[in-house]
CSV table of C-alpha atoms and ligand atoms in Angstrom, one decimal:
chain,number,residue,atom,x,y,z
A,1,MET,CA,-0.4,-0.1,0.4
A,2,ASN,CA,2.9,2.4,1.2
A,3,ASN,CA,0.5,5.2,1.1
A,4,GLU,CA,2.9,8.8,0.9
A,5,THR,CA,0.8,10.3,3.7
A,6,LEU,CA,2.2,7.5,6.4
A,7,ILE,CA,5.8,7.4,4.5
A,8,LYS,CA,6.4,10.8,5.0
A,9,ASN,CA,5.0,10.9,8.2
A,10,LEU,CA,6.7,8.2,9.9
A,11,ARG,CA,9.5,9.8,12.3
A,12,ASN,CA,13.0,8.1,12.4
A,13,VAL,CA,14.0,8.3,15.3
A,14,PRO,CA,18.7,6.9,15.0
A,15,ASP,CA,19.6,5.1,17.5
A,16,PHE,CA,16.9,4.7,19.8
A,17,PRO,CA,16.8,3.2,22.5
A,18,ILE,CA,20.6,2.0,21.5
A,19,PRO,CA,22.9,3.1,19.4
A,20,GLY,CA,22.9,1.6,15.8
A,21,ILE,CA,18.2,1.1,16.3
A,22,GLN,CA,16.1,3.1,14.2
A,23,PHE,CA,13.4,3.4,15.7
A,24,LYS,CA,9.7,3.6,13.7
A,25,ASP,CA,7.9,6.2,15.9
A,26,VAL,CA,4.1,6.0,14.9
A,27,SER,CA,2.8,8.6,17.1
A,28,THR,CA,4.3,10.5,14.3
A,29,LEU,CA,1.1,9.4,12.7
A,30,TYR,CA,-0.9,8.6,15.6
A,31,LYS,CA,-0.8,12.4,15.9
A,32,ASN,CA,-1.7,13.3,13.2
A,33,PRO,CA,-5.8,13.1,12.0
A,34,CYS,CA,-5.4,12.3,8.8
A,35,CYS,CA,-2.8,10.0,9.3
A,36,MET,CA,-5.5,8.0,11.8
A,37,ALA,CA,-8.6,7.9,9.4
A,38,ILE,CA,-5.9,6.8,6.8
A,39,MET,CA,-4.7,3.8,8.9
A,40,VAL,CA,-8.4,2.7,10.1
A,41,GLU,CA,-10.0,3.0,6.3
A,42,GLU,CA,-7.1,1.5,4.5
A,43,LEU,CA,-7.5,-1.4,7.0
A,44,TYR,CA,-11.3,-1.7,7.1
A,45,GLU,CA,-10.6,-2.6,3.6
A,46,LEU,CA,-8.6,-4.9,4.0
A,47,TYR,CA,-10.6,-6.7,6.7
A,48,LYS,CA,-14.3,-5.8,6.6
A,49,ASP,CA,-15.1,-9.3,4.7
A,50,LYS,CA,-13.5,-11.0,6.4
A,51,GLY,CA,-16.0,-11.6,9.3
A,52,ILE,CA,-13.7,-10.8,12.0
A,53,THR,CA,-15.0,-10.7,16.0
A,54,LYS,CA,-12.5,-10.0,17.5
A,55,VAL,CA,-9.5,-7.4,17.6
A,56,VAL,CA,-6.2,-8.6,19.5
A,57,GLY,CA,-4.2,-5.5,20.0
A,58,ILE,CA,-0.5,-6.3,21.4
A,59,GLU,CA,0.7,-3.6,24.0
A,60,SER,CA,0.5,-0.5,23.9
A,61,ARG,CA,0.8,0.8,20.4
A,62,GLY,CA,-1.1,-2.2,19.1
A,63,PHE,CA,-4.4,-1.0,20.7
A,64,ILE,CA,-4.8,2.8,19.0
A,65,ILE,CA,-5.7,1.8,15.8
A,66,GLY,CA,-6.8,-1.8,16.8
A,67,ALA,CA,-9.8,-0.2,19.4
A,68,ALA,CA,-9.8,1.9,16.6
A,69,LEU,CA,-10.0,-0.5,13.9
A,70,ALA,CA,-12.4,-2.3,15.6
A,71,VAL,CA,-15.4,0.3,16.5
A,72,LYS,CA,-15.5,0.2,12.8
A,73,LEU,CA,-15.1,-3.5,12.0
A,74,GLY,CA,-18.0,-3.9,14.8
A,75,ALA,CA,-15.9,-6.2,15.9
A,76,GLY,CA,-15.1,-6.7,20.5
A,77,PHE,CA,-11.7,-5.6,21.4
A,78,VAL,CA,-9.1,-8.0,23.7
A,79,MET,CA,-6.3,-6.7,25.3
A,80,CYS,CA,-2.6,-8.7,25.0
A,81,ARG,CA,0.4,-7.7,27.9
A,82,LYS,CA,2.7,-7.1,29.8
A,83,PRO,CA,3.3,-9.8,33.0
A,84,GLY,CA,1.4,-8.7,35.7
A,85,LYS,CA,-0.9,-5.6,34.2
A,86,LEU,CA,-4.4,-7.2,33.8
A,87,PRO,CA,-6.8,-8.1,37.0
A,88,ALA,CA,-8.6,-11.6,36.2
A,89,ASP,CA,-7.5,-14.8,35.1
A,90,THR,CA,-4.5,-14.8,32.2
A,91,ILE,CA,-2.9,-17.3,30.2
A,92,SER,CA,0.5,-16.7,28.9
A,93,GLU,CA,3.3,-17.4,26.1
A,94,SER,CA,7.0,-16.5,26.5
A,95,TYR,CA,9.9,-15.8,24.1
A,96,ILE,CA,13.2,-15.1,23.8
A,97,LYS,CA,14.6,-11.5,22.5
A,98,GLU,CA,17.6,-10.1,21.1
A,99,TYR,CA,18.6,-10.0,25.0
A,100,GLY,CA,16.8,-11.9,27.2
A,101,GLU,CA,13.6,-13.1,27.4
A,102,ASP,CA,9.8,-11.8,27.8
A,103,THR,CA,6.4,-13.1,28.6
A,104,ILE,CA,2.5,-11.6,27.2
A,105,GLU,CA,-0.6,-12.8,29.4
A,106,ILE,CA,-4.1,-12.5,28.2
A,107,HIS,CA,-7.2,-13.2,30.4
A,108,SER,CA,-8.4,-16.6,29.5
A,109,ASP,CA,-12.1,-15.8,28.8
A,110,ALA,CA,-11.4,-12.9,26.2
A,111,ILE,CA,-11.9,-15.2,22.6
A,112,GLU,CA,-13.9,-18.0,22.3
A,113,PRO,CA,-13.7,-20.8,19.5
A,114,THR,CA,-16.4,-19.0,17.6
A,115,ASP,CA,-14.2,-16.1,17.4
A,116,ILE,CA,-13.0,-14.4,14.1
A,117,VAL,CA,-9.3,-13.3,15.5
A,118,LEU,CA,-7.2,-10.1,14.0
A,119,LEU,CA,-4.3,-9.2,15.5
A,120,HIS,CA,-2.6,-6.4,15.4
A,121,ASP,CA,1.2,-4.1,16.2
A,122,ASP,CA,2.5,-1.7,15.1
A,123,LEU,CA,5.7,-2.7,13.7
A,124,LEU,CA,7.1,-6.2,12.7
A,125,ALA,CA,11.1,-6.7,12.8
A,126,THR,CA,11.5,-10.0,13.8
A,127,GLY,CA,8.4,-11.3,14.5
A,128,GLY,CA,9.2,-12.5,17.7
A,129,SER,CA,6.4,-11.0,19.7
A,130,MET,CA,3.9,-11.1,17.5
A,131,LYS,CA,4.3,-15.1,17.0
A,132,ALA,CA,4.0,-15.4,20.9
A,133,ALA,CA,1.1,-13.3,20.0
A,134,HIS,CA,-0.3,-15.6,17.9
A,135,LYS,CA,0.6,-19.2,19.7
A,136,LEU,CA,-1.6,-17.3,22.8
A,137,VAL,CA,-4.3,-17.3,20.7
A,138,LYS,CA,-4.4,-20.2,18.1
A,139,LYS,CA,-4.5,-21.3,22.4
A,140,PHE,CA,-8.7,-20.6,22.7
A,141,ASN,CA,-9.0,-22.6,18.9
A,142,PRO,CA,-11.1,-19.6,17.2
A,143,GLN,CA,-12.0,-20.2,13.8
A,144,ARG,CA,-8.9,-17.9,12.1
A,145,VAL,CA,-6.4,-16.1,12.8
A,146,TYR,CA,-5.7,-12.9,10.7
A,147,ILE,CA,-2.5,-10.5,11.5
A,148,ASN,CA,-1.8,-7.3,11.0
A,149,PHE,CA,1.4,-4.5,11.5
A,150,ILE,CA,1.2,-0.9,10.8
A,151,VAL,CA,5.0,-0.6,10.0
A,152,GLU,CA,6.6,-4.0,8.5
A,153,LEU,CA,10.4,-3.0,8.4
A,154,ILE,CA,12.1,-5.7,5.2
A,155,GLY,CA,16.1,-4.3,5.8
A,156,GLU,CA,18.6,-4.7,7.6
A,157,GLY,CA,18.4,-8.0,6.7
A,158,LEU,CA,15.1,-8.8,9.0
A,159,ASN,CA,12.1,-10.8,7.9
A,160,GLY,CA,10.0,-11.1,11.0
A,161,ARG,CA,7.3,-12.8,7.7
A,162,ALA,CA,9.4,-15.6,7.9
A,163,VAL,CA,8.5,-17.0,11.9
A,164,PHE,CA,4.5,-17.1,10.5
A,165,ASP,CA,3.5,-20.5,8.8
A,166,LYS,CA,2.5,-20.0,5.3
A,167,ASP,CA,-0.8,-20.3,6.0
A,168,VAL,CA,-1.6,-17.3,7.9
A,169,GLU,CA,-2.5,-14.1,6.4
A,170,VAL,CA,0.1,-11.2,7.4
A,171,THR,CA,-1.1,-8.3,6.1
A,172,THR,CA,1.5,-4.7,6.3
A,173,LEU,CA,0.3,-0.8,6.2
A,174,LEU,CA,3.2,0.0,5.0
A,175,GLN,CA,7.2,-1.4,4.2
A,176,ILE,CA,10.4,-0.1,4.5
B,201,AMP,P1,9.8,-7.8,16.8
B,201,AMP,O1,8.7,-9.0,18.1
B,201,AMP,O2,11.1,-8.0,17.1
B,201,AMP,O3,8.8,-8.1,15.5
B,201,AMP,O4,9.4,-6.4,17.4
B,201,AMP,C1,7.8,-5.3,17.3
B,201,AMP,C2,7.7,-4.5,18.8
B,201,AMP,O5,9.1,-3.8,19.1
B,201,AMP,C3,6.8,-3.6,18.2
B,201,AMP,O6,5.9,-3.7,19.3
B,201,AMP,C4,7.8,-2.6,17.8
B,201,AMP,O7,6.4,-1.9,18.1
B,201,AMP,C5,8.9,-2.4,18.4
B,201,AMP,N1,10.1,-2.0,17.7
B,201,AMP,C6,10.7,-3.1,17.5
B,201,AMP,N2,12.3,-2.6,16.6
B,201,AMP,C7,11.7,-1.6,16.0
B,201,AMP,C8,11.8,-0.5,15.7
B,201,AMP,N3,12.7,0.1,14.2
B,201,AMP,N4,11.2,1.3,15.0
B,201,AMP,C9,10.4,0.8,16.5
B,201,AMP,N5,9.2,-0.1,16.8
B,201,AMP,C10,10.6,-1.1,17.1
């Protein structure tokens, strides 16, 4: 898709959070009303006919567009969070990051087997965090799971898409 307005407004912050990382700062998309409308509209067009019943957003940048899209799709919204943040019973999945391990959690009553789920986050780098979220959501045995990101990093030897099984449909709005 690579909408020009989105590309123009996505801020690059060199050497954040550590030297050598080119941080793609989606806050400059989120603060711009025109970019917000473009992102929600493009995603709505991609998913309006898929029968999505739950959008699952990954903490925390996946909550913003995830929730807006859920409203437009007439779907519910579910938070996938860092450990200890969700108040009721949870199930969790751990994964290896560049430095050490991380865990994500979801409420154990968040998804039903009848649901068609769209998993959403702001950015695909290695794919490690979304892979863990995908594993977590699949434990609920939903009808189908789709995956979406706003930005996909394709430079610097990254191929985050490769971590997902071939039968999982992954979409991204910007490839950079
Ligand atoms: P990964 O699990 O490697 O795909 O990392 C994805 C998560 O880390 C997303 O939630 C992003 O918000 C964040 N992230 C990783 N690399 C970057 C980057 N270069 N710019 C912005 N966010 C990043």
